[in-house]
mmCIF file of C-alpha atoms in Angstrom:
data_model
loop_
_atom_site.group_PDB
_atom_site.id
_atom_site.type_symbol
_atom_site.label_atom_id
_atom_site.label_comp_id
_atom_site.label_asym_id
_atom_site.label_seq_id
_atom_site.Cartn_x
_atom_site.Cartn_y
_atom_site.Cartn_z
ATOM 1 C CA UNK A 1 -98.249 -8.052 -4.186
ATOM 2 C CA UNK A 2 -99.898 -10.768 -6.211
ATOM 3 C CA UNK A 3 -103.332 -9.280 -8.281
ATOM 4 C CA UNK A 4 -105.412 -11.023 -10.268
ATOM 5 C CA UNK A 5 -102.656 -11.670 -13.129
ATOM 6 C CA UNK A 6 -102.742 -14.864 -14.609
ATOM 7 C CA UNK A 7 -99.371 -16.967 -15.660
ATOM 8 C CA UNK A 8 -99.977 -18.071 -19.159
ATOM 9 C CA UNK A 9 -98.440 -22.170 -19.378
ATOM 10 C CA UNK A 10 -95.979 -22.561 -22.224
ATOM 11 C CA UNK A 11 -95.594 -26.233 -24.329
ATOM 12 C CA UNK A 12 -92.126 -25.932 -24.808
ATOM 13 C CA UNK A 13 -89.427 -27.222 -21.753
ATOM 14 C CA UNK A 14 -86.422 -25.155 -21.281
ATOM 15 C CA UNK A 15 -83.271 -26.822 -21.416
ATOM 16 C CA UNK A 16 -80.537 -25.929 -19.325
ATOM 17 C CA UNK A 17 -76.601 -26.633 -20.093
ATOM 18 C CA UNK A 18 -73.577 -26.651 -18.309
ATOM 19 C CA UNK A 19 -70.452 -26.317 -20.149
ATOM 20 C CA UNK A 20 -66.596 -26.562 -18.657
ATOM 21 C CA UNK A 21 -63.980 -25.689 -20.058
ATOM 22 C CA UNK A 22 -60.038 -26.876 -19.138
ATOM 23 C CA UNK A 23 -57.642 -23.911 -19.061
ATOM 24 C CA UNK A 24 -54.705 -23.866 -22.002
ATOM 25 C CA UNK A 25 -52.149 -24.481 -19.314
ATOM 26 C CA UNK A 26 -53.958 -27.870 -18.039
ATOM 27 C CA UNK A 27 -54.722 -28.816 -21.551
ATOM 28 C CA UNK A 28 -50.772 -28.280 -22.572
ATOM 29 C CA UNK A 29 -49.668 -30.249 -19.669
ATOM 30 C CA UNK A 30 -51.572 -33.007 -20.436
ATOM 31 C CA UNK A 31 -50.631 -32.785 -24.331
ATOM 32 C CA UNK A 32 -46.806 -32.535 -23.486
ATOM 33 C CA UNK A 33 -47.213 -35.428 -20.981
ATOM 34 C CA UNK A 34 -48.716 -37.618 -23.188
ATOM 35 C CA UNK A 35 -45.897 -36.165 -26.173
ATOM 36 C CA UNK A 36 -42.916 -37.011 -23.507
ATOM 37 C CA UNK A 37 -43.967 -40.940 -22.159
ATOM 38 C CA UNK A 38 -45.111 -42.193 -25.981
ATOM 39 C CA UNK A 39 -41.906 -40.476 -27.576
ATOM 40 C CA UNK A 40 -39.897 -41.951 -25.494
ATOM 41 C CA UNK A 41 -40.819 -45.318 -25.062
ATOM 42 C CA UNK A 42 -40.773 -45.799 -28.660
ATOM 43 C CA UNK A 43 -37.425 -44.412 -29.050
ATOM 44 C CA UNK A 44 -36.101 -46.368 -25.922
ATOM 45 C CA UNK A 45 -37.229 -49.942 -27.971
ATOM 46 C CA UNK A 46 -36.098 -48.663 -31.395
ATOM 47 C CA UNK A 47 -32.678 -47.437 -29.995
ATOM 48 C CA UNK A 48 -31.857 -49.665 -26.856
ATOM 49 C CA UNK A 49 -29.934 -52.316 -29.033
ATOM 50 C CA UNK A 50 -28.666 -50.558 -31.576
ATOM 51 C CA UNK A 51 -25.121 -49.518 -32.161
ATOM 52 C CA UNK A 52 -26.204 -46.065 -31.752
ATOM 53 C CA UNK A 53 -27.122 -46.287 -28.579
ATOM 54 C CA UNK A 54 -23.648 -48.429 -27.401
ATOM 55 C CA UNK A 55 -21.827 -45.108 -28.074
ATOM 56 C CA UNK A 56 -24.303 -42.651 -27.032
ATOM 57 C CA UNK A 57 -25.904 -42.072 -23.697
ATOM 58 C CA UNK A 58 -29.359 -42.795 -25.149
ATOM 59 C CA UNK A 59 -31.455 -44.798 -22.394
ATOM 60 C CA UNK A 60 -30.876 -42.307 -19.384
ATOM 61 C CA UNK A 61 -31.698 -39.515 -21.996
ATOM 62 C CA UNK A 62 -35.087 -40.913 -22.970
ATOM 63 C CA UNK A 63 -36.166 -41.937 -19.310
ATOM 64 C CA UNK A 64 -35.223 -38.410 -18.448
ATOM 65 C CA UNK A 65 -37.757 -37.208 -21.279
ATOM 66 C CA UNK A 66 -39.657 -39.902 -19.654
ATOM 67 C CA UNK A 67 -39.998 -39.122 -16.262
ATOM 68 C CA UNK A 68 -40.553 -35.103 -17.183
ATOM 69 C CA UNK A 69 -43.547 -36.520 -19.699
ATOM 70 C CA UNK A 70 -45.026 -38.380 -16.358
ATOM 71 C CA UNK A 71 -44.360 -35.398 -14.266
ATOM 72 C CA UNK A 72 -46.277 -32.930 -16.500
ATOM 73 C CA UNK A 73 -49.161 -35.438 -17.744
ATOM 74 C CA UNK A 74 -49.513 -35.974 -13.901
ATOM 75 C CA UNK A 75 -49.726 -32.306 -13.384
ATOM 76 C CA UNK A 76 -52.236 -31.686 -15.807
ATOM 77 C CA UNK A 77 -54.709 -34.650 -13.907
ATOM 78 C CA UNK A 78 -54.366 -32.945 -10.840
ATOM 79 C CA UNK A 79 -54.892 -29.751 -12.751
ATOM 80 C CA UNK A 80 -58.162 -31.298 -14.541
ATOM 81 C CA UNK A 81 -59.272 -32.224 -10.596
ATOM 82 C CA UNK A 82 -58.851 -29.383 -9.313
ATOM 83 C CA UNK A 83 -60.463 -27.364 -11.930
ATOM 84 C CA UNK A 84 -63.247 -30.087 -11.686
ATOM 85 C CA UNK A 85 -63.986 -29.737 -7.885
ATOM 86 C CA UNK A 86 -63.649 -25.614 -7.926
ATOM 87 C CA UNK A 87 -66.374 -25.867 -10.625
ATOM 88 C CA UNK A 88 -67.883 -28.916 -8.789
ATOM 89 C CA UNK A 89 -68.570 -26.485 -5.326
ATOM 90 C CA UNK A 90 -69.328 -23.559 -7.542
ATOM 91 C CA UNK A 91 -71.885 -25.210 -8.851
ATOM 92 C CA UNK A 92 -73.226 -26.503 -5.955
ATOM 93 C CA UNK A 93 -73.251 -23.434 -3.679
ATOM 94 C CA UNK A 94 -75.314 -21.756 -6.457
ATOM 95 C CA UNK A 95 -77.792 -24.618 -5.856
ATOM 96 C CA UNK A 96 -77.781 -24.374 -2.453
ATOM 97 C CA UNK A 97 -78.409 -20.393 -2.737
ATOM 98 C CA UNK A 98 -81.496 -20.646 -5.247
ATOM 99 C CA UNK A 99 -83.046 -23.781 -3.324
ATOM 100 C CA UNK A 100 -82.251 -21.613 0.540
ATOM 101 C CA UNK A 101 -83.720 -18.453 -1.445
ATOM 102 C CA UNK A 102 -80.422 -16.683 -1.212
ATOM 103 C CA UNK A 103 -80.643 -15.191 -4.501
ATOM 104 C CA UNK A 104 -81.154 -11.569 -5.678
ATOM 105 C CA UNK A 105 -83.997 -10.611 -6.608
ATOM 106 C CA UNK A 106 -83.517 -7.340 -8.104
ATOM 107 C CA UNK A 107 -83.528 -8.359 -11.627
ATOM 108 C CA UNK A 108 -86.635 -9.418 -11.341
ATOM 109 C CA UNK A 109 -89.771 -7.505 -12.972
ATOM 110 C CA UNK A 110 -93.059 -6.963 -10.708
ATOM 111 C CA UNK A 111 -94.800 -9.130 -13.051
ATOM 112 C CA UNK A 112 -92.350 -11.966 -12.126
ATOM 113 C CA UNK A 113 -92.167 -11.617 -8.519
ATOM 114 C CA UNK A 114 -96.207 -11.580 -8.712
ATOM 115 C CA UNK A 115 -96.253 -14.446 -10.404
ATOM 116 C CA UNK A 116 -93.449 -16.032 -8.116
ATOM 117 C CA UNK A 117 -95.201 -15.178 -5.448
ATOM 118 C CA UNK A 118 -98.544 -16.781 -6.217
ATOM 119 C CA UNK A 119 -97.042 -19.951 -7.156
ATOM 120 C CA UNK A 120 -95.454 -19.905 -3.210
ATOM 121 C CA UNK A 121 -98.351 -18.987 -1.612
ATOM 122 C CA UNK A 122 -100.547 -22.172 -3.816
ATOM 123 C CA UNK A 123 -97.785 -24.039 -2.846
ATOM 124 C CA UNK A 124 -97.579 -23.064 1.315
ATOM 125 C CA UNK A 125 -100.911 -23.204 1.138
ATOM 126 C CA UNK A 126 -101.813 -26.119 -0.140
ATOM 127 C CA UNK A 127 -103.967 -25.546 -2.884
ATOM 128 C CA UNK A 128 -104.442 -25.085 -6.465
ATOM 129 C CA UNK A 129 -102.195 -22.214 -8.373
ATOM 130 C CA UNK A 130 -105.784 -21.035 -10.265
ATOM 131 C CA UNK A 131 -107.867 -21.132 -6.661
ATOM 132 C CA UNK A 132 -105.240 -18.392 -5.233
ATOM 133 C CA UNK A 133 -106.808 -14.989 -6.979
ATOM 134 C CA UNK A 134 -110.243 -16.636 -5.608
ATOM 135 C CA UNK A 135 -108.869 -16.493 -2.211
ATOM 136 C CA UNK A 136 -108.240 -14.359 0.861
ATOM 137 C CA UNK A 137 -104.739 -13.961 -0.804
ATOM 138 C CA UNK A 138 -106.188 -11.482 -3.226
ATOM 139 C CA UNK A 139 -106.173 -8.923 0.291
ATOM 140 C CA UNK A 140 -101.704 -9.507 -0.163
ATOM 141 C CA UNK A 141 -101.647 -6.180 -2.360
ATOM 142 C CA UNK A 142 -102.931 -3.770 -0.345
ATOM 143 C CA UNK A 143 -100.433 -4.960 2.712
ATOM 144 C CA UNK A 144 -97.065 -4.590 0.368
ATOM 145 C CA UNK A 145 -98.415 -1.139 -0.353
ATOM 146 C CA UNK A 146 -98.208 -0.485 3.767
ATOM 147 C CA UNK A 147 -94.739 -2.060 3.859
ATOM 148 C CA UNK A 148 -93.185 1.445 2.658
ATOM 149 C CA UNK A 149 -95.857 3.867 4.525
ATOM 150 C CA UNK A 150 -96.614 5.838 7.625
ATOM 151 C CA UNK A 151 -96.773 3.568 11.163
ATOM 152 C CA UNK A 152 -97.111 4.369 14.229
ATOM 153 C CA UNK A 153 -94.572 3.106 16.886
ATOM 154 C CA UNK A 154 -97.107 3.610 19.459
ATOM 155 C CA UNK A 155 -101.035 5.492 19.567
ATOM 156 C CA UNK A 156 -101.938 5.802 22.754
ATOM 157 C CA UNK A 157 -105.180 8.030 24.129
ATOM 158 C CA UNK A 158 -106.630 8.110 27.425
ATOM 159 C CA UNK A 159 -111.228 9.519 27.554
ATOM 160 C CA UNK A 160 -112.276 11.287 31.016
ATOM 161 C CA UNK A 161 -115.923 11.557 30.085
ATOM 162 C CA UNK A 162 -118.173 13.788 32.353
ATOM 163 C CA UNK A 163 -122.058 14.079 32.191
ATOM 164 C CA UNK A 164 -123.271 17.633 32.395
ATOM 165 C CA UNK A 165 -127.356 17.096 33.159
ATOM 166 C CA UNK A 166 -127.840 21.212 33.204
ATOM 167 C CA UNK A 167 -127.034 20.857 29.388
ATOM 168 C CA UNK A 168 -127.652 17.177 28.124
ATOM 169 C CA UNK A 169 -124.139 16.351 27.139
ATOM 170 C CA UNK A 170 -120.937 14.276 27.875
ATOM 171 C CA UNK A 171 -118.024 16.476 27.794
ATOM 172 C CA UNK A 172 -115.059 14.514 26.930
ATOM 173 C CA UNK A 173 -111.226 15.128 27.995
ATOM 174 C CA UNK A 174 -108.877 13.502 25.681
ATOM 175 C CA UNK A 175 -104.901 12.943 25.905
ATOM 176 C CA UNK A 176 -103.672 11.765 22.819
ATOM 177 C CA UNK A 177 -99.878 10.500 22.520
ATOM 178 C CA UNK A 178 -98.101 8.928 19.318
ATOM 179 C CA UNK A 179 -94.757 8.394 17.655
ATOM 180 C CA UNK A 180 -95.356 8.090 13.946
ATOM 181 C CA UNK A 181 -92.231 6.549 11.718
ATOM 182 C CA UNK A 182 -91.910 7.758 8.416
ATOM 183 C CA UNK A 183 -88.788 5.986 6.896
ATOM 184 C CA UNK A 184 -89.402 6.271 3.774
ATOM 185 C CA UNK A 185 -90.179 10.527 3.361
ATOM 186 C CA UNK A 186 -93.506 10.309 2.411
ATOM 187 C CA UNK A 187 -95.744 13.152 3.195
ATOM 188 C CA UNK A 188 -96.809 13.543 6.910
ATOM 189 C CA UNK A 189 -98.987 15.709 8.933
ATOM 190 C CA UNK A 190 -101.250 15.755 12.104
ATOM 191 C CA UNK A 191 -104.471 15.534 10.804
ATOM 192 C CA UNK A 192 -107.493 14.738 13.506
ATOM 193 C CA UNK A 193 -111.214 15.204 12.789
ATOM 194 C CA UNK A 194 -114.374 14.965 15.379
ATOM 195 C CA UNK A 195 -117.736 14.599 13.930
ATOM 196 C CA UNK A 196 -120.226 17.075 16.091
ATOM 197 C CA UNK A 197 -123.720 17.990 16.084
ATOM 198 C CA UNK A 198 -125.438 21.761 16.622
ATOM 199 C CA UNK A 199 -125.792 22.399 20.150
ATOM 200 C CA UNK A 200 -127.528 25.300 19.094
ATOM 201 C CA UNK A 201 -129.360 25.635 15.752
ATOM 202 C CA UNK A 202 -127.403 29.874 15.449
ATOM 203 C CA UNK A 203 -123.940 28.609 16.073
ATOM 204 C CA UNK A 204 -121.493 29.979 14.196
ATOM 205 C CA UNK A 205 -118.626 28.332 11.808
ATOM 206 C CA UNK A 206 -116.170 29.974 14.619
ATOM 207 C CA UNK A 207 -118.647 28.510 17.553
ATOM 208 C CA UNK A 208 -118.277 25.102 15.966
ATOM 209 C CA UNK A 209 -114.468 25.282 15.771
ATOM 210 C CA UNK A 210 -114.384 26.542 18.966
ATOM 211 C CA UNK A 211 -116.461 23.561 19.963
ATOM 212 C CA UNK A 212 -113.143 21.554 19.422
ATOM 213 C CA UNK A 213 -111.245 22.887 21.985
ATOM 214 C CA UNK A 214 -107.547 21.877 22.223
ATOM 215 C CA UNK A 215 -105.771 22.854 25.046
ATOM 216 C CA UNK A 216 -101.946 21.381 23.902
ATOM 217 C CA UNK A 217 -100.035 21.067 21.056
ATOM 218 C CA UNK A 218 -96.993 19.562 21.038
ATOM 219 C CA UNK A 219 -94.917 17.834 18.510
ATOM 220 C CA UNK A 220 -91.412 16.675 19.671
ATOM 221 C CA UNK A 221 -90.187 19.051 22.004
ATOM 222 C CA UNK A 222 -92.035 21.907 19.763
ATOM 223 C CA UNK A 223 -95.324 23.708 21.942
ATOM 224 C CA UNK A 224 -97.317 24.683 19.319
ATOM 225 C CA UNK A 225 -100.435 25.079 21.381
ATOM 226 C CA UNK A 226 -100.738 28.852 20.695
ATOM 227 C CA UNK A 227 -101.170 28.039 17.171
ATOM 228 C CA UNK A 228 -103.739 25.442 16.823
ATOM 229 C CA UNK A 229 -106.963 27.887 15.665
ATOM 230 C CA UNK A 230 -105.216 28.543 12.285
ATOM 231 C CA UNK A 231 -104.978 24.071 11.692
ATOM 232 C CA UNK A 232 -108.910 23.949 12.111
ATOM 233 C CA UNK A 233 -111.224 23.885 9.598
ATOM 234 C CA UNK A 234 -115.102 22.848 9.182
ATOM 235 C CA UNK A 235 -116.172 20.570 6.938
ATOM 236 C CA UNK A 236 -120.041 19.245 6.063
ATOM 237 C CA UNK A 237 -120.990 15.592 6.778
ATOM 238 C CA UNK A 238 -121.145 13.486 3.444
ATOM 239 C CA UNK A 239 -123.878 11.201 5.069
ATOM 240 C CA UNK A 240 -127.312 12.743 4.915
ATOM 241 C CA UNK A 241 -128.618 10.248 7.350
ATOM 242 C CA UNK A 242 -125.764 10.637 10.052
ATOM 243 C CA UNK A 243 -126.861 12.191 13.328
ATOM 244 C CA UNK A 244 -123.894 14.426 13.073
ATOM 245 C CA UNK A 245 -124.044 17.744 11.556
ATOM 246 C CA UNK A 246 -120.702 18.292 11.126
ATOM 247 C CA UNK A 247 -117.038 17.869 10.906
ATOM 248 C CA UNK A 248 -114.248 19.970 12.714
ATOM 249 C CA UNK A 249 -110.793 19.162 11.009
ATOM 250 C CA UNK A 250 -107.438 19.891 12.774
ATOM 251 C CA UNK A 251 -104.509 19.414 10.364
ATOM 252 C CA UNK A 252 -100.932 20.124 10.241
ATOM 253 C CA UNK A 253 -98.173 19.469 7.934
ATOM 254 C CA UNK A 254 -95.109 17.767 9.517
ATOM 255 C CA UNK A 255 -91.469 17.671 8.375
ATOM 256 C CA UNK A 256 -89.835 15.188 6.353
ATOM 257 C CA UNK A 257 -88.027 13.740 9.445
ATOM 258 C CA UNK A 258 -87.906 9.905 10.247
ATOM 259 C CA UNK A 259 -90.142 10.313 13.182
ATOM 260 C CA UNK A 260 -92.058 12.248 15.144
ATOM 261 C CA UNK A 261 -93.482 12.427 18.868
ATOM 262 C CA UNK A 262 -97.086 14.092 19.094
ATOM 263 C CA UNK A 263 -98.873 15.640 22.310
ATOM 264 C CA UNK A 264 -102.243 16.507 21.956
ATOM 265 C CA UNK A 265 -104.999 17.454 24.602
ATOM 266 C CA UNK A 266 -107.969 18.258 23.517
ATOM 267 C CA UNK A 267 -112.110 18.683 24.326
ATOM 268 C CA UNK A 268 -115.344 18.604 22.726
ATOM 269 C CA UNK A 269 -119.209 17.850 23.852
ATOM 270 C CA UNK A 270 -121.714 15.495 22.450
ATOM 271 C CA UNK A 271 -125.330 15.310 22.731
ATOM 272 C CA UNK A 272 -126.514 12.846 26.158
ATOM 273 C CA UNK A 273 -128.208 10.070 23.475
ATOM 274 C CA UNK A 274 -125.052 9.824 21.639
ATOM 275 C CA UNK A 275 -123.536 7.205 24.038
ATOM 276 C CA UNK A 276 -120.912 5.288 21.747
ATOM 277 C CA UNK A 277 -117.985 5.952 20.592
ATOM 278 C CA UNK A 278 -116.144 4.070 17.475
ATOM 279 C CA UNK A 279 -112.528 3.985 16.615
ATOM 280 C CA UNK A 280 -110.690 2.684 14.116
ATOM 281 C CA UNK A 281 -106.967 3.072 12.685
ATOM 282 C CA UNK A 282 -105.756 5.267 10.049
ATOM 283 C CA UNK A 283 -102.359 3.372 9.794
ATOM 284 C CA UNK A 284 -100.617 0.487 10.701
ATOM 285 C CA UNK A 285 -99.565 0.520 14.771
ATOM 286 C CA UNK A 286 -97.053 -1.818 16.291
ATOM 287 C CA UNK A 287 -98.823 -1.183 19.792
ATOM 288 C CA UNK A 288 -101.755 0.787 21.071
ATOM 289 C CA UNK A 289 -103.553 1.621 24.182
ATOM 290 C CA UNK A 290 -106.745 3.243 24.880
ATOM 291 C CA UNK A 291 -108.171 4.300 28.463
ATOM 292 C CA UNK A 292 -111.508 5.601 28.860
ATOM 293 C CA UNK A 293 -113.223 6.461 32.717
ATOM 294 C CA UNK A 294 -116.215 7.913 33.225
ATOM 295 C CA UNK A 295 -116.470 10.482 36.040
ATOM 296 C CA UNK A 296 -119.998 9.978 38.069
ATOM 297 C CA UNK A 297 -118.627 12.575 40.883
ATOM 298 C CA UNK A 298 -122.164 14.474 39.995
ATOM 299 C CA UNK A 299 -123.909 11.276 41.860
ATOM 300 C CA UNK A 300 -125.536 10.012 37.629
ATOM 301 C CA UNK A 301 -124.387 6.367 37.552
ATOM 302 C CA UNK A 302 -122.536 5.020 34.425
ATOM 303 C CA UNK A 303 -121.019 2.539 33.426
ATOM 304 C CA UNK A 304 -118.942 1.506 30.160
ATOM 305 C CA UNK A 305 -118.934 -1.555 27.999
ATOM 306 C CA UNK A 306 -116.744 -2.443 24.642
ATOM 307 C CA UNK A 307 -115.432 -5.001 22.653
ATOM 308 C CA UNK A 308 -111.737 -4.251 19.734
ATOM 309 C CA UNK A 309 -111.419 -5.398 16.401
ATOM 310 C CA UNK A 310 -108.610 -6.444 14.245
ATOM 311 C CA UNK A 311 -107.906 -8.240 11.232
ATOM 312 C CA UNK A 312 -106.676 -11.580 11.311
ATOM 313 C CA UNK A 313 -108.388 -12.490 14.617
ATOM 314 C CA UNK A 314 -107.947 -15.715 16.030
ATOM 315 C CA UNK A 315 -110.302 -17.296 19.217
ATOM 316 C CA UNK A 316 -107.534 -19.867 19.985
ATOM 317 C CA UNK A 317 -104.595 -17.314 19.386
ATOM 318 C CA UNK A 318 -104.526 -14.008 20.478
ATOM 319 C CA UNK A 319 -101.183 -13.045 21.426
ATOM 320 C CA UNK A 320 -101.079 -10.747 18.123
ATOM 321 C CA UNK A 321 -104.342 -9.568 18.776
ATOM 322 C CA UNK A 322 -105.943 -7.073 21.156
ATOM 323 C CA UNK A 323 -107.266 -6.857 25.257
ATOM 324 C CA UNK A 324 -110.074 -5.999 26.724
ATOM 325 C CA UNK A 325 -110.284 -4.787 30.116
ATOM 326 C CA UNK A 326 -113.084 -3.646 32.110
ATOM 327 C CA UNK A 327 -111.078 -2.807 35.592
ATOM 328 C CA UNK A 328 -114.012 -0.988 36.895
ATOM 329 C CA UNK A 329 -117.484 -0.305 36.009
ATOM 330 C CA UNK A 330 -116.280 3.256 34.912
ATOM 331 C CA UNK A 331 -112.765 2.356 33.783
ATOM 332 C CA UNK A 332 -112.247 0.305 30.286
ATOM 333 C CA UNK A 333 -108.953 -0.431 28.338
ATOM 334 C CA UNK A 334 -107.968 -1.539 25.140
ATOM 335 C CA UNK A 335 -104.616 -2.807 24.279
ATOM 336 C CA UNK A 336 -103.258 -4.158 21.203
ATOM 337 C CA UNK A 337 -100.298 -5.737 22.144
ATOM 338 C CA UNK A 338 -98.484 -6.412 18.552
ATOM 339 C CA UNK A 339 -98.910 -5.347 14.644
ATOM 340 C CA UNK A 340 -102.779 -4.226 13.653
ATOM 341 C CA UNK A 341 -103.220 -3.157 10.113
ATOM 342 C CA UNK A 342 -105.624 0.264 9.235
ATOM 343 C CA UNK A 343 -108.862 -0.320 10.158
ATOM 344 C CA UNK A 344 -108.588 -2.151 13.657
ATOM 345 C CA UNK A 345 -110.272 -0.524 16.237
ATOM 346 C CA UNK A 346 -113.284 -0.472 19.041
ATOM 347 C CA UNK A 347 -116.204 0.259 19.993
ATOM 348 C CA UNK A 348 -117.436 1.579 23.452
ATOM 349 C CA UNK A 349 -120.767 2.418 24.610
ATOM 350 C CA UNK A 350 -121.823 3.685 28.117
ATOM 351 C CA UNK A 351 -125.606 2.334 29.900
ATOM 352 C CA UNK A 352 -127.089 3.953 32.553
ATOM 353 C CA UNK A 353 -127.169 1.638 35.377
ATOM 354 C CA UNK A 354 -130.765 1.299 37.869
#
């Protein structure tokens, strides 16, 4: 992630040598070549005419040492070539690595790849290397701290909301389904809270868990739906101006596996004035779906209205964003169709129709 780190500029210039060195064998080719052709030339025009060489078999001799000095200085050229053009491609695939990026980085301090990094993104992005940290880029840390955390492979949850006029409340049915990934065994549980308000003043710390009814548990192939009173807890609300009153908590710790499936069916009443209904994600989601219907079987007319949110939104590309959907008055889905970061979500109100 790059911070707000800056890279201090240093006066001096770094300079950078290349040294090759000729193996012994090459260079004693080339040395016994050279030995061989001078050596015997001279001795061939000192001992050609001489009496010497009338009774001795001198000449073929020397252009025997001769032709052995040519054979080994040429040996040791193509030797020097050859070591040349292996050093020559060597050199040049390592260029062609660090300019394609195919280099390791793992020698590499955070500090450096920070600073690496900023000087890429001034450069991609076309501006100067001091206007990055004053730019959206300073958001980059808190995405590389995602890359190793909890995601969900899917979060999908379908709302059958009912209005009951004999008490003033929407009772809501909710189906949640989810695969979250956790590749990287950090700590994992279930953890799901509704916000709720007294529908009666006397209730009870057990009448307001109970208020949170789930009717299935299941994670993987595990019913745990027997089990779910013991994972609740209440908690008070933080905001003193909220219209809620409280919190019901249901939490449970999962295993340290790579994944796991979760089932859970659940229901809970809110007050008839509290018509919206906000959601946002806890962490990152490579899809997600949400249904919501409103049931006017009771002959009350409704009908249901929303718009999503997600970060890096664009108006003349959405094919990584979300879907809306009204299908029907009472029916409304949300779909986001690709990567959404924590903190995407909707919002969805209902309005009483004339």
């Amino acid at each position: 992630m790059i911070g707000g780190e800056g890279v201090s500029k240093s006066t001096k210039k770094s300079n950078f040598k290349i040294s090759m060195n000729l193996s012994t064998a090459t260079i004693i080719l080339i040395s016994m070549g050279i030995v061989c052709i001078i050596s015997s030339n001279i001795l061939l025009n000192v001992f050609t005419d001489s009496f010497f060489a009338k009774y001795y078999a001198t000449k073929p001799f020397l252009n025997i040492v001769s032709t052995i000095g040519n054979t080994l200085f040429s040996a040791g050229i193509v030797s020097v070539l050859v070591e040349i053009s292996t050093i020559k491609n060597l050199v040049s695939n390592a260029l062609e690595n660090v300019l394609q990026g195919n280099i390791s980085l793992d020698s590499y301090s955070n500090k450096v790849l920070k600073n690496i990094n900023r000087k890429i993104a001034a450069k991609r992005g076309g501006i100067p290397l001091e206007g990055v940290d004053n730019s959206i880029y300073s958001v980059e840390p808190k995405l590389i701290d995602l890359l190793d955390g909890l995601y969900y492979n899917y979060y999908n949850m379908t709302y059958e909301i009912t209005l009951d006029n004999n008490m003033s409340v929407f009772k809501k049915y909710v189906i949640l389904e989810y695969e979250i990934i956790n590749e990287h065994d950090k700590n994992n549980k279930v953890s799901h809270s509704i916000r709720l308000c007294n529908l009666d003043k006397k209730m009870t710390d057990e009448e307001k868990k109970a208020s949170f009814k789930i009717i299935s548990f299941i994670i993987n192939e595990t019913d745990l739906s027997d089990e779910v009173e013991q994972y609740k807890k209440i908690l008070p609300i933080k905001d003193k101006h909220s219209e809620f009153q409280y919190v019901v908590k249901f939490e449970r710790e999962l295993q340290h596996c790579k994944k796991h499936k979760i089932h859970l069916e659940f229901e809970y009443e809110v007050p008839m004035e509290d018509i919206s209904q906000i959601f946002r994600l806890t962490h990152p989601s490579k899809a997600m779906t949400h249904e919501i219907y409103i049931n006017n079987d009771n002959g009350t007319k409704w009908s249901i209205h929303g718009s999503a949110f997600v970060s890096f939104y664009s108006k003349e590309n959405n094919s990584q964003g979300f879907h809306v959907k009204k299908k029907h008055d009472t029916h409304l889905q949300i779909s986001f169709n690709n990567w959404c970061i924590p903190g995407a979500g909707y919002v969805a109100y209902l309005a009483k129709k004339d």
